[in-house]
């Protein structure tokens, strides 16, 4: 008589795809080591090895590329939503909502959910009135042909109301993810008695997984480390949101996070051994990452999106204006050290559109290159990569000074040589260049040789110092206006008015209206050290 062999089950997890179906960054032609089409090839390979594998997406799929923007804002929306269709074509077993799922409003989100043909798990996003999960089941139990039962619980960072337009999340309540996890894990263990419990959490780690040292202010945005350390009953924690490449174990919990834009996919293997009476026991867990750079794009998969991609590319290459003078950004770091024509252009558009007195804006990534002589939509969306709208806040001189002090934390002095560099806090766990703003409508100097919190050494408007009790209308993007990026001094500020139009549309309309954008710079601020 032979004993029943152990069974190995495979879980695959994607996260933070951000609309990258194609292996391109849309800045220029060229095959890049990213995109869901390349992961599709890896998924097919893994399915040939284990037809019973579970395929999960961990959120932030609907936003992030011109393809998704064009579909949401400019297309007739015929046929399935590209993100929903992608999940259906690849046979996803479940998905979790990310914070960027809400960026284009509830109608588009609901369409994507319907078109995906898979459940979207959101245990801690509930309807305010009923207190019931708003988007579907909080968890799903999957049963292997051998009778092994795996429960997958879906959670989303509850920090979303600090970033998202209230109109996009009306009627929803975002409960604390850690507290929700504790409640639902206990319920699942008692009622379902699964052989393994997987938490799929669109959030990341607030502490270094190896040392436990804090890596960010403990705001509650990311709670992965606390979930591993404080909660019992979790076997696997699949994370996202931070765009990190992680695999390993924390306090006996297998963890993974597969980066962003489809650069990688997490593979989790769970080995179960049979027990007397026909039950199963989880014996071994392992996680590692499968890289998109190791695969070619699945052309059959991409063929389903050909028309929408063609329309997107044609839209991107439309000339909408020209520049006079230099609006390019050869070196983003240098452009953050003193007033620059490109950031001055963005700020001036924000001031013109809103009528505010002061404006702040960021160079979002180190890939931003500004404008060349001819300006196309590709230039606009390559530089302004987020679907932000604008808000005008009523801020005091004290709040403005505090915001500038927060900006000054972006820089650190070199330990040798006395030079300047980006603070490590803004590079790990992921680059956060978007959390450094440059301001127009006032004059200021940041001195990085001074202690943190005392680096604003000049702050004036019209040649006079800004007093603490002075008051100004200040325009900024909707993410920052909600306090995003640890700008707590902005939370609760009076909203004077909102501009519901996407900022990329505002920029494009401004360029079309003026035809020629001239490079101007009033040199109203600088960083010294």
Short mmCIF file of C-alpha atoms in Angstrom, two decimals:
data_model
loop_
_atom_site.label_atom_id
_atom_site.label_comp_id
_atom_site.label_asym_id
_atom_site.label_seq_id
_atom_site.Cartn_x
_atom_site.Cartn_y
_atom_site.Cartn_z
CA UNK A 1 0.00 0.00 0.00
CA UNK A 2 1.47 3.34 -1.04
CA UNK A 3 0.96 6.56 0.90
CA UNK A 4 -0.69 9.60 -0.66
CA UNK A 5 2.04 11.94 -1.94
CA UNK A 6 2.30 15.57 -0.97
CA UNK A 7 0.67 18.17 -3.20
CA UNK A 8 2.29 21.44 -4.27
CA UNK A 9 -0.04 24.31 -5.14
CA UNK A 10 1.13 27.38 -7.05
CA UNK A 11 -0.09 30.94 -6.65
CA UNK A 12 0.87 33.69 -9.10
CA UNK A 13 0.46 37.34 -8.16
CA UNK A 14 0.66 40.49 -10.27
CA UNK A 15 0.39 43.95 -8.76
CA UNK A 16 0.66 47.60 -9.73
CA UNK A 17 0.55 46.88 -13.46
CA UNK A 18 -0.66 50.49 -13.89
CA UNK A 19 -2.12 49.92 -17.32
CA UNK A 20 1.05 48.47 -18.84
CA UNK A 21 -0.41 45.81 -21.11
CA UNK A 22 2.21 46.47 -23.79
CA UNK A 23 5.99 46.27 -23.19
CA UNK A 24 6.42 50.02 -23.65
CA UNK A 25 6.74 53.12 -21.50
CA UNK A 26 5.06 55.24 -24.24
CA UNK A 27 7.85 57.81 -24.19
CA UNK A 28 9.40 56.34 -27.33
CA UNK A 29 9.39 53.19 -29.43
CA UNK A 30 11.25 50.19 -28.13
CA UNK A 31 10.60 46.93 -26.35
CA UNK A 32 10.90 47.28 -22.57
CA UNK A 33 11.27 44.54 -19.89
CA UNK A 34 7.79 45.13 -18.53
CA UNK A 35 4.12 44.74 -19.30
CA UNK A 36 1.35 42.23 -18.75
CA UNK A 37 1.88 40.75 -22.22
CA UNK A 38 5.30 39.45 -21.11
CA UNK A 39 3.88 38.18 -17.86
CA UNK A 40 1.18 36.44 -19.93
CA UNK A 41 3.92 34.30 -21.48
CA UNK A 42 5.19 33.39 -18.02
CA UNK A 43 1.65 32.65 -16.84
CA UNK A 44 1.13 30.23 -19.75
CA UNK A 45 4.40 28.50 -18.92
CA UNK A 46 3.47 28.12 -15.26
CA UNK A 47 0.01 26.81 -16.18
CA UNK A 48 1.61 24.10 -18.31
CA UNK A 49 3.41 22.96 -15.16
CA UNK A 50 0.41 23.34 -12.83
CA UNK A 51 -3.01 23.67 -14.50
CA UNK A 52 -4.62 24.17 -11.08
CA UNK A 53 -2.61 27.25 -10.12
CA UNK A 54 -4.32 30.36 -8.73
CA UNK A 55 -3.78 33.68 -10.52
CA UNK A 56 -4.36 36.85 -8.49
CA UNK A 57 -4.02 40.57 -9.22
CA UNK A 58 -3.30 42.90 -6.33
CA UNK A 59 -4.57 46.24 -7.64
CA UNK A 60 -3.61 49.45 -9.43
CA UNK A 61 -4.36 48.02 -12.85
CA UNK A 62 -6.71 50.65 -14.32
CA UNK A 63 -4.44 53.72 -14.34
CA UNK A 64 -0.94 54.61 -15.38
CA UNK A 65 -0.51 54.53 -19.17
CA UNK A 66 -1.80 56.66 -22.06
CA UNK A 67 -3.70 53.55 -23.20
CA UNK A 68 -5.81 53.59 -20.04
CA UNK A 69 -6.14 57.37 -20.05
CA UNK A 70 -7.25 57.42 -23.69
CA UNK A 71 -9.85 54.73 -23.05
CA UNK A 72 -11.19 56.48 -19.96
CA UNK A 73 -11.26 60.02 -21.29
CA UNK A 74 -11.32 60.02 -25.09
CA UNK A 75 -12.63 56.75 -26.51
CA UNK A 76 -16.21 55.73 -27.12
CA UNK A 77 -15.68 52.88 -24.61
CA UNK A 78 -16.99 50.30 -27.02
CA UNK A 79 -16.41 46.71 -25.94
CA UNK A 80 -14.79 45.58 -22.73
CA UNK A 81 -12.59 47.77 -20.57
CA UNK A 82 -8.96 46.93 -21.51
CA UNK A 83 -8.08 46.10 -17.90
CA UNK A 84 -11.16 43.96 -17.43
CA UNK A 85 -10.56 42.20 -20.74
CA UNK A 86 -6.94 41.51 -19.76
CA UNK A 87 -8.04 39.79 -16.54
CA UNK A 88 -10.60 37.73 -18.45
CA UNK A 89 -8.22 36.67 -21.22
CA UNK A 90 -5.58 35.48 -18.77
CA UNK A 91 -8.09 33.69 -16.56
CA UNK A 92 -7.53 35.52 -13.29
CA UNK A 93 -9.15 33.84 -10.32
CA UNK A 94 -9.54 37.03 -8.28
CA UNK A 95 -8.45 40.67 -8.11
CA UNK A 96 -8.07 43.26 -5.37
CA UNK A 97 -8.78 46.97 -5.65
CA UNK A 98 -5.85 49.37 -5.51
CA UNK A 99 -6.02 53.05 -4.68
CA UNK A 100 -5.65 54.07 -8.35
CA UNK A 101 -8.70 51.99 -9.31
CA UNK A 102 -10.80 54.97 -8.19
CA UNK A 103 -9.03 57.63 -10.27
CA UNK A 104 -11.48 57.64 -13.17
CA UNK A 105 -14.64 57.40 -11.12
CA UNK A 106 -17.08 54.65 -10.13
CA UNK A 107 -18.66 54.08 -13.54
CA UNK A 108 -15.40 53.06 -15.18
CA UNK A 109 -14.34 50.99 -12.17
CA UNK A 110 -17.61 49.08 -12.17
CA UNK A 111 -17.27 48.47 -15.90
CA UNK A 112 -13.79 47.00 -15.43
CA UNK A 113 -15.04 44.77 -12.60
CA UNK A 114 -17.94 43.50 -14.69
CA UNK A 115 -15.76 42.94 -17.75
CA UNK A 116 -13.13 40.96 -15.85
CA UNK A 117 -15.36 37.96 -15.12
CA UNK A 118 -13.61 37.37 -11.81
CA UNK A 119 -14.39 38.41 -8.23
CA UNK A 120 -12.81 41.58 -6.80
CA UNK A 121 -12.07 41.07 -3.13
CA UNK A 122 -12.38 44.11 -0.88
CA UNK A 123 -13.04 43.18 2.74
CA UNK A 124 -12.39 46.63 4.20
CA UNK A 125 -14.19 48.81 1.60
CA UNK A 126 -17.83 48.94 2.66
CA UNK A 127 -20.97 50.89 1.86
CA UNK A 128 -21.46 53.63 4.43
CA UNK A 129 -25.15 52.79 4.89
CA UNK A 130 -25.18 48.99 4.98
CA UNK A 131 -21.60 48.43 6.21
CA UNK A 132 -21.43 45.53 3.76
CA UNK A 133 -18.49 45.01 1.35
CA UNK A 134 -19.09 47.39 -1.53
CA UNK A 135 -17.46 45.61 -4.47
CA UNK A 136 -17.93 41.91 -3.94
CA UNK A 137 -16.98 39.14 -1.55
CA UNK A 138 -14.39 39.93 1.12
CA UNK A 139 -12.71 36.60 0.46
CA UNK A 140 -12.94 33.51 -1.72
CA UNK A 141 -12.14 29.89 -0.92
CA UNK A 142 -10.56 27.89 -3.76
CA UNK A 143 -10.61 24.09 -3.68
CA UNK A 144 -7.94 21.96 -5.34
CA UNK A 145 -9.03 18.65 -6.98
CA UNK A 146 -7.29 16.85 -4.09
CA UNK A 147 -9.60 18.64 -1.66
CA UNK A 148 -7.10 21.23 -0.42
CA UNK A 149 -8.85 24.51 0.41
CA UNK A 150 -7.10 27.89 0.16
CA UNK A 151 -8.80 31.05 1.39
CA UNK A 152 -7.81 34.36 -0.23
CA UNK A 153 -8.73 37.55 1.66
CA UNK A 154 -8.60 40.88 -0.18
CA UNK A 155 -7.66 44.16 1.52
CA UNK A 156 -6.85 47.67 0.29
CA UNK A 157 -4.93 50.47 1.96
CA UNK A 158 -7.51 52.53 3.85
CA UNK A 159 -5.57 55.76 3.22
CA UNK A 160 -7.45 56.35 -0.04
CA UNK A 161 -9.70 59.18 1.25
CA UNK A 162 -6.55 61.24 1.82
CA UNK A 163 -5.83 61.18 -1.93
CA UNK A 164 -8.93 60.54 -3.97
CA UNK A 165 -11.57 62.95 -5.21
CA UNK A 166 -14.57 62.72 -2.84
CA UNK A 167 -16.90 62.34 -5.81
CA UNK A 168 -15.12 59.14 -6.84
CA UNK A 169 -15.58 57.45 -3.45
CA UNK A 170 -18.94 58.85 -2.39
CA UNK A 171 -20.91 56.42 -0.22
CA UNK A 172 -17.85 54.30 0.59
CA UNK A 173 -16.09 53.77 3.91
CA UNK A 174 -12.50 52.55 4.05
CA UNK A 175 -11.96 50.59 7.25
CA UNK A 176 -8.56 50.12 8.83
CA UNK A 177 -6.88 47.31 6.88
CA UNK A 178 -5.05 45.84 9.89
CA UNK A 179 -8.17 45.76 12.05
CA UNK A 180 -10.23 44.34 9.18
CA UNK A 181 -7.62 41.66 8.56
CA UNK A 182 -7.74 40.62 12.20
CA UNK A 183 -11.53 40.35 12.17
CA UNK A 184 -11.84 38.52 8.85
CA UNK A 185 -8.96 36.09 9.47
CA UNK A 186 -10.58 34.93 12.70
CA UNK A 187 -13.93 34.51 10.95
CA UNK A 188 -12.44 32.63 7.99
CA UNK A 189 -10.43 30.30 10.22
CA UNK A 190 -13.50 29.49 12.30
CA UNK A 191 -16.12 29.20 9.57
CA UNK A 192 -14.15 27.90 6.59
CA UNK A 193 -11.27 26.01 8.26
CA UNK A 194 -9.05 26.36 5.18
CA UNK A 195 -5.79 24.48 4.77
CA UNK A 196 -4.01 27.77 4.01
CA UNK A 197 -4.96 31.43 4.29
CA UNK A 198 -3.58 34.02 1.87
CA UNK A 199 -3.99 37.76 2.42
CA UNK A 200 -3.83 39.76 -0.81
CA UNK A 201 -3.24 43.33 0.37
CA UNK A 202 -2.88 46.42 -1.78
CA UNK A 203 -0.52 48.01 0.68
CA UNK A 204 3.10 47.51 1.59
CA UNK A 205 5.53 47.40 4.49
CA UNK A 206 5.86 50.27 6.93
CA UNK A 207 9.05 48.74 8.34
CA UNK A 208 12.07 47.02 6.85
CA UNK A 209 11.02 43.36 6.53
CA UNK A 210 14.45 42.19 7.73
CA UNK A 211 15.24 44.58 10.58
CA UNK A 212 11.85 45.91 11.63
CA UNK A 213 13.17 49.48 11.49
CA UNK A 214 10.55 52.06 10.39
CA UNK A 215 10.95 53.06 6.75
CA UNK A 216 8.24 55.72 6.69
CA UNK A 217 5.99 57.69 9.05
CA UNK A 218 3.53 55.25 10.60
CA UNK A 219 0.41 56.77 9.06
CA UNK A 220 -1.45 53.53 8.39
CA UNK A 221 -0.95 53.75 4.62
CA UNK A 222 1.13 50.56 4.75
CA UNK A 223 0.60 47.91 7.41
CA UNK A 224 2.19 44.76 6.00
CA UNK A 225 4.81 44.39 8.73
CA UNK A 226 2.22 44.73 11.48
CA UNK A 227 0.05 42.11 9.76
CA UNK A 228 2.93 39.64 9.83
CA UNK A 229 3.96 40.40 13.40
CA UNK A 230 0.66 41.02 15.16
CA UNK A 231 -1.88 38.74 13.48
CA UNK A 232 -2.09 34.97 13.72
CA UNK A 233 -3.53 32.77 11.03
CA UNK A 234 -1.83 34.24 7.95
CA UNK A 235 0.24 31.84 5.85
CA UNK A 236 1.01 34.14 2.91
CA UNK A 237 0.90 37.93 2.59
CA UNK A 238 0.91 39.22 -0.99
CA UNK A 239 1.56 42.96 -1.08
CA UNK A 240 1.86 45.88 -3.51
CA UNK A 241 1.43 49.66 -3.63
CA UNK A 242 5.09 50.45 -2.90
CA UNK A 243 6.45 49.12 -6.23
CA UNK A 244 9.13 47.09 -4.44
CA UNK A 245 10.63 43.76 -5.50
CA UNK A 246 10.31 41.55 -2.42
CA UNK A 247 10.13 37.86 -1.63
CA UNK A 248 10.89 36.02 1.56
CA UNK A 249 9.41 35.54 5.01
CA UNK A 250 8.49 37.71 8.01
CA UNK A 251 7.67 36.02 11.32
CA UNK A 252 6.85 32.76 9.55
CA UNK A 253 4.60 34.44 6.96
CA UNK A 254 5.65 34.06 3.33
CA UNK A 255 5.70 37.48 1.66
CA UNK A 256 6.03 38.83 -1.88
CA UNK A 257 5.73 42.11 -3.78
CA UNK A 258 6.34 42.12 -7.56
CA UNK A 259 7.38 45.69 -8.35
CA UNK A 260 5.36 47.72 -10.84
CA UNK A 261 4.41 48.08 -14.51
CA UNK A 262 4.58 44.34 -15.04
CA UNK A 263 8.31 44.10 -14.45
CA UNK A 264 7.82 40.95 -12.37
CA UNK A 265 5.30 38.47 -11.03
CA UNK A 266 5.38 36.69 -7.68
CA UNK A 267 5.30 32.91 -7.58
CA UNK A 268 4.28 31.22 -4.33
CA UNK A 269 4.42 27.47 -3.85
CA UNK A 270 2.63 25.75 -1.00
CA UNK A 271 3.35 22.11 -0.25
CA UNK A 272 0.67 20.15 1.59
CA UNK A 273 1.09 16.72 3.18
CA UNK A 274 -1.83 14.34 3.82
CA UNK A 275 -3.09 13.74 7.33
CA UNK A 276 -5.14 10.94 8.86
CA UNK A 277 -8.82 11.24 8.04
CA UNK A 278 -8.21 12.80 4.64
CA UNK A 279 -7.17 16.28 5.76
CA UNK A 280 -4.11 18.22 4.65
CA UNK A 281 -1.38 20.13 6.47
CA UNK A 282 0.68 23.00 5.05
CA UNK A 283 4.25 21.72 5.25
CA UNK A 284 6.39 24.16 3.27
CA UNK A 285 6.13 27.64 1.72
CA UNK A 286 8.38 29.38 -0.80
CA UNK A 287 8.23 32.64 -2.75
CA UNK A 288 10.27 34.09 -5.56
CA UNK A 289 9.87 36.53 -8.43
CA UNK A 290 9.53 35.77 -12.14
CA UNK A 291 10.96 38.60 -14.25
CA UNK A 292 9.36 39.99 -17.42
CA UNK A 293 12.84 40.42 -18.87
CA UNK A 294 12.97 36.63 -19.21
CA UNK A 295 9.98 36.46 -21.56
CA UNK A 296 8.74 37.65 -24.94
CA UNK A 297 5.37 39.36 -25.22
CA UNK A 298 2.33 37.18 -25.92
CA UNK A 299 1.26 38.51 -29.31
CA UNK A 300 -2.11 36.73 -29.21
CA UNK A 301 -2.88 38.56 -25.98
CA UNK A 302 -1.85 41.90 -27.45
CA UNK A 303 -3.91 41.34 -30.58
CA UNK A 304 -7.04 41.88 -28.48
CA UNK A 305 -6.04 45.50 -27.83
CA UNK A 306 -4.71 46.49 -31.26
CA UNK A 307 -7.34 49.08 -32.17
CA UNK A 308 -7.28 50.89 -28.82
CA UNK A 309 -3.48 50.93 -28.86
CA UNK A 310 -3.40 52.27 -32.42
CA UNK A 311 -5.79 55.08 -31.50
CA UNK A 312 -3.72 55.87 -28.42
CA UNK A 313 -0.47 56.07 -30.35
CA UNK A 314 -2.04 58.32 -32.99
CA UNK A 315 -3.36 60.62 -30.27
CA UNK A 316 0.05 60.74 -28.57
CA UNK A 317 1.80 61.85 -31.74
CA UNK A 318 -0.55 64.73 -32.47
CA UNK A 319 1.39 68.05 -32.43
CA UNK A 320 -0.42 70.50 -30.18
CA UNK A 321 2.06 73.38 -30.09
CA UNK A 322 5.69 74.41 -30.11
CA UNK A 323 8.20 75.91 -27.72
CA UNK A 324 10.40 78.98 -27.97
CA UNK A 325 13.54 78.76 -25.89
CA UNK A 326 14.62 75.79 -23.79
CA UNK A 327 11.91 73.88 -21.90
CA UNK A 328 13.86 70.64 -21.71
CA UNK A 329 14.96 68.88 -18.52
CA UNK A 330 18.41 67.35 -19.16
CA UNK A 331 18.92 66.64 -15.44
CA UNK A 332 15.87 66.42 -13.14
CA UNK A 333 18.00 66.70 -9.98
CA UNK A 334 19.48 70.00 -11.12
CA UNK A 335 16.00 71.19 -12.12
CA UNK A 336 14.92 70.68 -8.51
CA UNK A 337 17.66 72.93 -7.13
CA UNK A 338 16.42 76.22 -8.56
CA UNK A 339 13.50 77.65 -10.47
CA UNK A 340 13.29 75.97 -13.88
CA UNK A 341 11.35 77.03 -17.02
CA UNK A 342 9.41 73.77 -17.22
CA UNK A 343 8.13 73.75 -13.63
CA UNK A 344 7.45 77.48 -13.96
CA UNK A 345 5.31 76.65 -17.02
CA UNK A 346 3.27 74.05 -15.09
CA UNK A 347 2.80 76.42 -12.17
CA UNK A 348 1.76 79.27 -14.45
CA UNK A 349 -0.86 77.04 -16.08
CA UNK A 350 -2.22 76.15 -12.66
CA UNK A 351 -2.35 79.83 -11.70
CA UNK A 352 -4.02 80.81 -14.96
CA UNK A 353 -6.66 78.09 -14.75
CA UNK A 354 -7.58 78.68 -11.11
CA UNK A 355 -6.86 82.35 -10.45
CA UNK A 356 -4.94 81.37 -7.30
CA UNK A 357 -2.19 83.54 -5.85
CA UNK A 358 0.41 80.80 -5.27
CA UNK A 359 1.03 77.44 -6.97
CA UNK A 360 3.17 74.39 -6.37
CA UNK A 361 4.03 71.52 -8.71
CA UNK A 362 6.51 68.64 -8.96
CA UNK A 363 8.70 66.93 -11.51
CA UNK A 364 7.16 63.54 -10.90
CA UNK A 365 9.91 61.18 -12.06
CA UNK A 366 13.53 61.23 -13.13
CA UNK A 367 12.36 60.17 -16.58
CA UNK A 368 10.64 63.52 -17.17
CA UNK A 369 12.41 65.39 -19.96
CA UNK A 370 10.30 68.52 -20.45
CA UNK A 371 9.43 69.80 -23.93
CA UNK A 372 11.36 69.96 -27.18
CA UNK A 373 10.75 72.38 -30.04
CA UNK A 374 7.58 70.58 -31.10
CA UNK A 375 5.13 69.60 -28.35
CA UNK A 376 2.91 66.53 -28.71
CA UNK A 377 0.46 64.82 -26.39
CA UNK A 378 3.17 62.22 -25.81
CA UNK A 379 5.30 64.97 -24.30
CA UNK A 380 2.49 66.06 -22.02
CA UNK A 381 1.63 62.62 -20.65
CA UNK A 382 5.29 61.61 -20.39
CA UNK A 383 5.95 64.52 -18.06
CA UNK A 384 2.63 64.65 -16.23
CA UNK A 385 1.97 60.98 -15.58
CA UNK A 386 -0.81 61.08 -12.97
CA UNK A 387 -4.54 61.77 -13.51
CA UNK A 388 -4.57 64.61 -10.99
CA UNK A 389 -7.09 67.38 -10.82
CA UNK A 390 -6.48 70.73 -9.11
CA UNK A 391 -7.63 72.13 -5.79
CA UNK A 392 -7.24 75.63 -4.43
CA UNK A 393 -6.69 75.70 -0.67
CA UNK A 394 -6.81 78.61 1.73
CA UNK A 395 -3.45 78.40 3.54
CA UNK A 396 -1.80 80.52 6.18
CA UNK A 397 1.80 81.65 6.06
CA UNK A 398 2.51 79.13 8.79
CA UNK A 399 1.13 76.24 6.72
CA UNK A 400 3.10 77.33 3.66
CA UNK A 401 6.31 77.46 5.70
CA UNK A 402 5.61 74.00 7.13
CA UNK A 403 4.99 72.65 3.61
CA UNK A 404 8.30 74.11 2.44
CA UNK A 405 10.08 72.52 5.40
CA UNK A 406 8.58 69.19 4.36
CA UNK A 407 9.84 69.81 0.81
CA UNK A 408 13.32 70.54 2.17
CA UNK A 409 13.49 67.02 3.62
CA UNK A 410 13.90 65.81 0.03
CA UNK A 411 17.57 66.80 0.16
CA UNK A 412 20.50 65.57 2.24
CA UNK A 413 24.13 66.61 2.28
CA UNK A 414 26.81 64.22 1.13
CA UNK A 415 28.73 62.76 4.05
CA UNK A 416 32.00 63.61 2.31
CA UNK A 417 32.64 66.48 -0.03
CA UNK A 418 29.73 68.65 1.12
CA UNK A 419 27.63 68.09 -1.99
CA UNK A 420 23.89 67.53 -2.19
CA UNK A 421 21.90 64.37 -2.87
CA UNK A 422 18.37 63.05 -2.62
CA UNK A 423 17.56 61.94 0.91
CA UNK A 424 17.43 58.13 1.24
CA UNK A 425 13.91 58.52 2.66
CA UNK A 426 12.78 59.65 -0.81
CA UNK A 427 14.42 56.72 -2.62
CA UNK A 428 13.31 53.78 -0.46
CA UNK A 429 11.14 51.84 -0.28
CA UNK A 430 10.37 53.46 -3.66
CA UNK A 431 11.40 56.69 -5.43
CA UNK A 432 9.18 59.57 -4.30
CA UNK A 433 10.34 62.47 -6.46
CA UNK A 434 6.67 63.40 -6.81
CA UNK A 435 6.70 64.43 -3.14
CA UNK A 436 8.99 67.41 -3.74
CA UNK A 437 7.16 70.54 -4.88
CA UNK A 438 8.45 73.74 -6.44
CA UNK A 439 6.49 76.91 -5.78
CA UNK A 440 5.52 79.98 -7.80
CA UNK A 441 3.96 83.23 -6.59
CA UNK A 442 6.40 83.79 -3.74
CA UNK A 443 10.15 83.94 -3.17
CA UNK A 444 12.00 81.47 -1.00
CA UNK A 445 15.34 79.87 -0.24
CA UNK A 446 15.97 76.42 1.27
CA UNK A 447 19.31 76.00 3.07
CA UNK A 448 20.09 72.29 3.41
CA UNK A 449 23.05 72.99 5.68
CA UNK A 450 20.53 73.87 8.39
CA UNK A 451 18.79 71.31 10.64
CA UNK A 452 15.63 69.61 9.38
CA UNK A 453 12.70 71.84 10.21
CA UNK A 454 14.78 75.02 10.04
CA UNK A 455 15.74 75.07 6.37
CA UNK A 456 13.42 77.80 5.08
CA UNK A 457 15.73 80.80 5.45
CA UNK A 458 13.83 83.16 3.14
CA UNK A 459 10.08 83.30 2.51
CA UNK A 460 8.64 86.44 0.94
CA UNK A 461 5.88 87.69 -1.31
CA UNK A 462 6.11 91.07 -2.99
CA UNK A 463 9.34 91.79 -1.15
CA UNK A 464 7.75 91.31 2.28
CA UNK A 465 8.10 88.30 4.61
CA UNK A 466 5.13 85.94 4.82
CA UNK A 467 3.76 86.24 8.33
CA UNK A 468 2.36 83.21 10.12
CA UNK A 469 -1.18 84.57 10.14
CA UNK A 470 -1.25 85.79 6.53
CA UNK A 471 -3.64 83.99 4.19
CA UNK A 472 -3.37 82.98 0.53
CA UNK A 473 -5.17 80.92 -2.10
CA UNK A 474 -2.77 78.15 -3.14
CA UNK A 475 -3.33 75.75 -6.03
CA UNK A 476 -1.88 72.23 -6.06
CA UNK A 477 -2.73 68.79 -7.36
CA UNK A 478 -5.49 66.82 -5.67
CA UNK A 479 -3.08 64.27 -4.20
CA UNK A 480 -1.08 66.92 -2.39
CA UNK A 481 -4.18 68.84 -1.32
CA UNK A 482 -5.30 65.79 0.63
CA UNK A 483 -2.02 65.69 2.52
CA UNK A 484 -0.47 63.00 0.35
CA UNK A 485 3.30 62.68 0.71
CA UNK A 486 3.31 63.38 4.48
CA UNK A 487 2.04 66.93 4.05
CA UNK A 488 -0.12 66.69 7.15
CA UNK A 489 -0.23 70.47 7.49
CA UNK A 490 -2.51 70.54 4.43
CA UNK A 491 -5.10 68.13 5.78
CA UNK A 492 -8.35 69.82 6.65
CA UNK A 493 -7.44 73.09 4.93
CA UNK A 494 -10.37 75.00 3.48
CA UNK A 495 -10.97 74.09 -0.16
CA UNK A 496 -11.77 77.34 -1.96
CA UNK A 497 -12.54 75.69 -5.31
CA UNK A 498 -11.82 72.62 -7.37
CA UNK A 499 -11.10 72.13 -11.06
CA UNK A 500 -12.51 68.70 -11.99
CA UNK A 501 -10.67 68.50 -15.34
CA UNK A 502 -7.63 66.24 -15.51
CA UNK A 503 -4.38 68.23 -15.38
CA UNK A 504 -3.06 66.70 -18.61
CA UNK A 505 -6.13 68.07 -20.39
CA UNK A 506 -5.56 71.48 -18.84
CA UNK A 507 -1.95 71.52 -19.98
CA UNK A 508 -2.85 70.38 -23.50
CA UNK A 509 -5.66 72.94 -23.80
CA UNK A 510 -3.34 75.72 -22.63
CA UNK A 511 -0.70 74.74 -25.19
CA UNK A 512 -3.26 74.56 -28.01
CA UNK A 513 -4.71 77.93 -27.06
CA UNK A 514 -1.34 79.70 -26.95
CA UNK A 515 0.30 77.81 -29.82
CA UNK A 516 3.82 78.77 -28.78
CA UNK A 517 5.06 78.23 -25.22
CA UNK A 518 7.92 80.54 -24.37
CA UNK A 519 10.61 79.56 -21.94
CA UNK A 520 10.47 82.03 -19.05
CA UNK A 521 11.84 81.82 -15.54
CA UNK A 522 11.69 84.47 -12.80
CA UNK A 523 14.15 82.64 -10.53
CA UNK A 524 11.95 83.12 -7.47
CA UNK A 525 13.47 80.29 -5.45
CA UNK A 526 16.66 78.32 -4.92
CA UNK A 527 18.24 75.58 -2.83
CA UNK A 528 21.59 76.32 -1.18
CA UNK A 529 23.86 74.11 0.91
#
